[in-house]
N, C-alpha and C. Protein backbone atom coordinates (compact mmCIF):
# COMPACT_ATOMS: atom_id res chain seq x y z
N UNK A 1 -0.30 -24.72 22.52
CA UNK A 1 0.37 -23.65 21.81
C UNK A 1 0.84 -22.60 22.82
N UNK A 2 -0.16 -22.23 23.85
CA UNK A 2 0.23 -20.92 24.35
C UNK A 2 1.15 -21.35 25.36
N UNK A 3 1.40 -22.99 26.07
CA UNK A 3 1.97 -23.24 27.06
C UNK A 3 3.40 -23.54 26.50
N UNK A 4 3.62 -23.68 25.06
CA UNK A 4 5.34 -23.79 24.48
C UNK A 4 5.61 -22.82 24.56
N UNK A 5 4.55 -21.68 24.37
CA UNK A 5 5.30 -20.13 24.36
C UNK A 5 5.79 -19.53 25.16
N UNK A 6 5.06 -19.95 26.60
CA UNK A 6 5.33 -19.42 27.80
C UNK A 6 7.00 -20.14 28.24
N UNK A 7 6.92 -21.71 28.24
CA UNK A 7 8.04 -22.49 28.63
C UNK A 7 9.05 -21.77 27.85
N UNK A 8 9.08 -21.69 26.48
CA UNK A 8 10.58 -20.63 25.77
C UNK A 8 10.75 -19.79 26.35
N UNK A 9 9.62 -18.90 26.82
CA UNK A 9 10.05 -17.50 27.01
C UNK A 9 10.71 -17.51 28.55
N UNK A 10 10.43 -18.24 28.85
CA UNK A 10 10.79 -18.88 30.60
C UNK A 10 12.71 -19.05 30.25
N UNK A 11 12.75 -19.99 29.57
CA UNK A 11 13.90 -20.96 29.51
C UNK A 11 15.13 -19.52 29.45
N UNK A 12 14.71 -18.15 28.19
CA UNK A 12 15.79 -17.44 28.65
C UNK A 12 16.92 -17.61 27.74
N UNK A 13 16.79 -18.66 27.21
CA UNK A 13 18.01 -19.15 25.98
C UNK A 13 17.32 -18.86 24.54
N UNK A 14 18.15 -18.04 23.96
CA UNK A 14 17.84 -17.82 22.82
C UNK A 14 17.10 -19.16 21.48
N UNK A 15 18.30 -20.20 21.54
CA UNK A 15 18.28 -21.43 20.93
C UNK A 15 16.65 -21.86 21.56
N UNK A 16 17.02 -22.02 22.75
CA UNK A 16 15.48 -22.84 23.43
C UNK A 16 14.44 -22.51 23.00
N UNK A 17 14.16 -20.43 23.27
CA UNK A 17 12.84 -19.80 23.35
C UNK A 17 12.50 -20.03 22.06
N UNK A 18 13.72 -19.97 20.51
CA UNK A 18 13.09 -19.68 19.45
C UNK A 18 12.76 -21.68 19.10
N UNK A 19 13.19 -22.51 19.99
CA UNK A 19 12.89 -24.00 18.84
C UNK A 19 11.25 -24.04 19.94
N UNK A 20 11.41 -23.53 21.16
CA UNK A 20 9.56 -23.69 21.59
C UNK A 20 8.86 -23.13 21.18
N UNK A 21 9.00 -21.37 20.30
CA UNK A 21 7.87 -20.96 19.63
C UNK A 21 8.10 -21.46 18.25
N UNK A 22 9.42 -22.32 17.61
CA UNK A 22 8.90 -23.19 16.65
C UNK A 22 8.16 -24.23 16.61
N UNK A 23 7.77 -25.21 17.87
CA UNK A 23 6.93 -26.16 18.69
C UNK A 23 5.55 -25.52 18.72
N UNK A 24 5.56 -24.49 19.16
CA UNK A 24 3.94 -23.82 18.99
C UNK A 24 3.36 -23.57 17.64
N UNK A 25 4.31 -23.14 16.88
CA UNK A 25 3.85 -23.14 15.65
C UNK A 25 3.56 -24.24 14.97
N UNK A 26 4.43 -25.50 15.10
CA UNK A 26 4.05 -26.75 14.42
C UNK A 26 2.77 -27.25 15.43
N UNK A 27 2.15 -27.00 16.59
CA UNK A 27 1.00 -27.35 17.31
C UNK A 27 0.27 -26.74 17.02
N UNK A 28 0.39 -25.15 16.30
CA UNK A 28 -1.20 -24.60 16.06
C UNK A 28 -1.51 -25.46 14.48
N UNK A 29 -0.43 -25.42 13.66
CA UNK A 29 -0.53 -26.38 12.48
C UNK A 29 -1.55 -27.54 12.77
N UNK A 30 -1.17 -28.41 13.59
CA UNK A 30 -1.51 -29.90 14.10
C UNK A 30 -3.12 -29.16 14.52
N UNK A 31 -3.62 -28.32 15.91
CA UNK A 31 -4.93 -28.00 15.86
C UNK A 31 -5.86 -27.41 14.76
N UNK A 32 -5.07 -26.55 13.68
CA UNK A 32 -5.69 -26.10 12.70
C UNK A 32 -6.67 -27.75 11.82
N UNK A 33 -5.66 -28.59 11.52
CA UNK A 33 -6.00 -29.75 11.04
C UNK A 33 -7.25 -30.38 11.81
N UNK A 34 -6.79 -30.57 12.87
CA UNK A 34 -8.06 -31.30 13.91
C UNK A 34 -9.18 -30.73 13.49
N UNK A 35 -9.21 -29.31 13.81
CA UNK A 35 -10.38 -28.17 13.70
C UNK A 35 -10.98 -28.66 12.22
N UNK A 36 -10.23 -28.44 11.47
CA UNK A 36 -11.05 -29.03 9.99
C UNK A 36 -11.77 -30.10 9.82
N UNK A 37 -10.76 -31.26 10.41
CA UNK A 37 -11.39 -32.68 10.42
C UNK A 37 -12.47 -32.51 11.32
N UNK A 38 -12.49 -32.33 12.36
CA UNK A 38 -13.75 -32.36 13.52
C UNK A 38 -14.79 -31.53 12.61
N UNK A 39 -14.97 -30.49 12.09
CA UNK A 39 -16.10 -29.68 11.24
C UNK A 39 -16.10 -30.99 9.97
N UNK A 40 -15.30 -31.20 9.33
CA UNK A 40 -15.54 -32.31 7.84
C UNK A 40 -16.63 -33.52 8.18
N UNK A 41 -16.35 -33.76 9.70
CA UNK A 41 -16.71 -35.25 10.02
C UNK A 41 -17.98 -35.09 10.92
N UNK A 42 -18.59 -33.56 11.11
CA UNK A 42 -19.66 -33.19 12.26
C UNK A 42 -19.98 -33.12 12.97
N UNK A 43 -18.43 -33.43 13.70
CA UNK A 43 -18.42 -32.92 15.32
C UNK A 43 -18.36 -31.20 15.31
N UNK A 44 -17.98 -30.36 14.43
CA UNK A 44 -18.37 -28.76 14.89
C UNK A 44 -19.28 -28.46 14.25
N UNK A 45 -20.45 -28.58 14.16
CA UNK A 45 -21.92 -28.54 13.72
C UNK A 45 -21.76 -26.91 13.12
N UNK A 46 -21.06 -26.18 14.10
CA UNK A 46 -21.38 -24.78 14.39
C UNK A 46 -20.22 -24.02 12.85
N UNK A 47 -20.57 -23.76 11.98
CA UNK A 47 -19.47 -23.47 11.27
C UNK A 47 -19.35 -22.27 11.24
N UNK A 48 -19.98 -21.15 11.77
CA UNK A 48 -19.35 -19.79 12.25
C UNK A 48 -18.14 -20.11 13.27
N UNK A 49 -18.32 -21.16 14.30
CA UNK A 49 -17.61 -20.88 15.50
C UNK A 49 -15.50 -21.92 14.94
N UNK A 50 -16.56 -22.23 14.07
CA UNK A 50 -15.07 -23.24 13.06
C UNK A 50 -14.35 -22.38 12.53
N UNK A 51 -15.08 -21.31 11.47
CA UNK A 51 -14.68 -20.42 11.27
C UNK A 51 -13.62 -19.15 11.95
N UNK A 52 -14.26 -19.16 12.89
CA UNK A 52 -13.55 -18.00 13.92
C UNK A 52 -12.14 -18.87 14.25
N UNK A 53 -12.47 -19.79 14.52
CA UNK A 53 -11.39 -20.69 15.23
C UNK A 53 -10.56 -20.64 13.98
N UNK A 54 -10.26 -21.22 13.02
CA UNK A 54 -9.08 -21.02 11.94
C UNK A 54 -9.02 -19.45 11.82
N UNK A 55 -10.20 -18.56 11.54
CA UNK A 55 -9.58 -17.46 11.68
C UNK A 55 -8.19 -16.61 12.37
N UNK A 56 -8.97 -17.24 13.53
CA UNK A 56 -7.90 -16.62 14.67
C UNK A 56 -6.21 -17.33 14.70
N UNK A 57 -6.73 -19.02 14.08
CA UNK A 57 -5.25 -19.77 14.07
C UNK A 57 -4.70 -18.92 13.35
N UNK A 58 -5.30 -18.33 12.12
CA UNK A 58 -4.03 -17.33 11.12
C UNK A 58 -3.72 -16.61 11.57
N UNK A 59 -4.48 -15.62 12.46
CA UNK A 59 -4.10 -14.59 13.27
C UNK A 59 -2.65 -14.50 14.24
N UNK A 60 -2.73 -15.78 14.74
CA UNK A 60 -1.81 -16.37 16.31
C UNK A 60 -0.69 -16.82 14.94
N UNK A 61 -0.66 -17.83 13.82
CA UNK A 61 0.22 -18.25 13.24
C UNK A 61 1.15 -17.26 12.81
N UNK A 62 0.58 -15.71 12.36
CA UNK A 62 1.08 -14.85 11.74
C UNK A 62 2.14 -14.32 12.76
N UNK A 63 1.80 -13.85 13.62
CA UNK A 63 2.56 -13.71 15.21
C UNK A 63 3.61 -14.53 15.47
N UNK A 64 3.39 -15.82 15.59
CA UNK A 64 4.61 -16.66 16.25
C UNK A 64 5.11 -16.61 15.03
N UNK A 65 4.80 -16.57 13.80
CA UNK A 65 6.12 -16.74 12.67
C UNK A 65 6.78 -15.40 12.84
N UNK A 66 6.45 -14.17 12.72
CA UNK A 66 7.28 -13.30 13.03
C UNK A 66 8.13 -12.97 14.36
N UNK A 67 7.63 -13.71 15.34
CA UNK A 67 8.47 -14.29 16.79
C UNK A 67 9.45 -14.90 15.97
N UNK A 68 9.09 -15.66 15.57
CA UNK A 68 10.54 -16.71 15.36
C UNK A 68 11.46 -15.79 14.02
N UNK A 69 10.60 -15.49 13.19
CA UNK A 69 11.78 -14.68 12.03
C UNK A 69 12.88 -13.53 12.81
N UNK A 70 11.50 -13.07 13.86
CA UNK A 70 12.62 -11.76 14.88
C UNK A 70 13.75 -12.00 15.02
N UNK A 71 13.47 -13.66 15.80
CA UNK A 71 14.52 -14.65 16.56
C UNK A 71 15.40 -15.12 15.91
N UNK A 72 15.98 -15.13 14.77
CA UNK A 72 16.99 -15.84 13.84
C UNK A 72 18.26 -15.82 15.26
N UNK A 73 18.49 -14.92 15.70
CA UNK A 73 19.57 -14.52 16.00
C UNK A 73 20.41 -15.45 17.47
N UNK A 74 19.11 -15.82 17.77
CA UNK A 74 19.30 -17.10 19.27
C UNK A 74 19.74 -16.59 20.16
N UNK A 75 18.81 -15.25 20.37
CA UNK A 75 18.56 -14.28 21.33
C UNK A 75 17.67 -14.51 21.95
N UNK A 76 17.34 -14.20 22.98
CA UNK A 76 15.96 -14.50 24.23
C UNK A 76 14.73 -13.57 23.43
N UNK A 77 14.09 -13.76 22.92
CA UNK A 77 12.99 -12.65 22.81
C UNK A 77 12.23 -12.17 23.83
N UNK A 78 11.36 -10.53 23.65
CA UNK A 78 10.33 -10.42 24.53
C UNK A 78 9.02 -10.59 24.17
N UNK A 79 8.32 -10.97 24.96
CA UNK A 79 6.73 -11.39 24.54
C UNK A 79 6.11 -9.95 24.50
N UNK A 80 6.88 -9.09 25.07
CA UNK A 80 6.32 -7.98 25.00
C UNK A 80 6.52 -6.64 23.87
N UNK A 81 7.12 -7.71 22.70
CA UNK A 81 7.86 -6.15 21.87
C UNK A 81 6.71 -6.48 20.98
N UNK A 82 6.58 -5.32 20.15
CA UNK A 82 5.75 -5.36 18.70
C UNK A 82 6.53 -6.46 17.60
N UNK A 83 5.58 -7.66 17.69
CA UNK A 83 6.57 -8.44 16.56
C UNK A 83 6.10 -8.15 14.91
């Protein structure tokens, strides 16, 4: 997730930066899933630390979707503005 974000924000092209933080977003999707299945099936024993972990995916998901809504425009974004 965090390494599509970096590569968009690199690339500089509006089109590019916003389809790699759409790539991050469909990858935190894809880990959110894992994370469930791995706790369903008892590989994360720990279900506070499962917890935190989807927590935080909503947290990071909420972010890159408003990255990308910013981005309609296929403008370069900054990683550094208030999204």
């Amino acid at each position: 997730v965090l390494l599509n974000c970096v590569e968009g924000y690199a690339r500089q092209s509006g089109g590019m930066t916003r389809n790699f933080f759409k790539t991050s977003y469909g990858s935190l999707k894809e880990t959110v899933v894992l994370v469930e299945f791995a706790r369903d099936e008892g590989y994360i024993q720990d279900e506070d630390a499962a917890d935190k972990a989807l927590k935080q995916a909503d947290e990071i998901g909420a972010m890159l979707w408003r990255i990308i809504q910013n981005n309609k425009s296929n403008v370069p974004c900054s990683m550094n503005n208030d999204q």
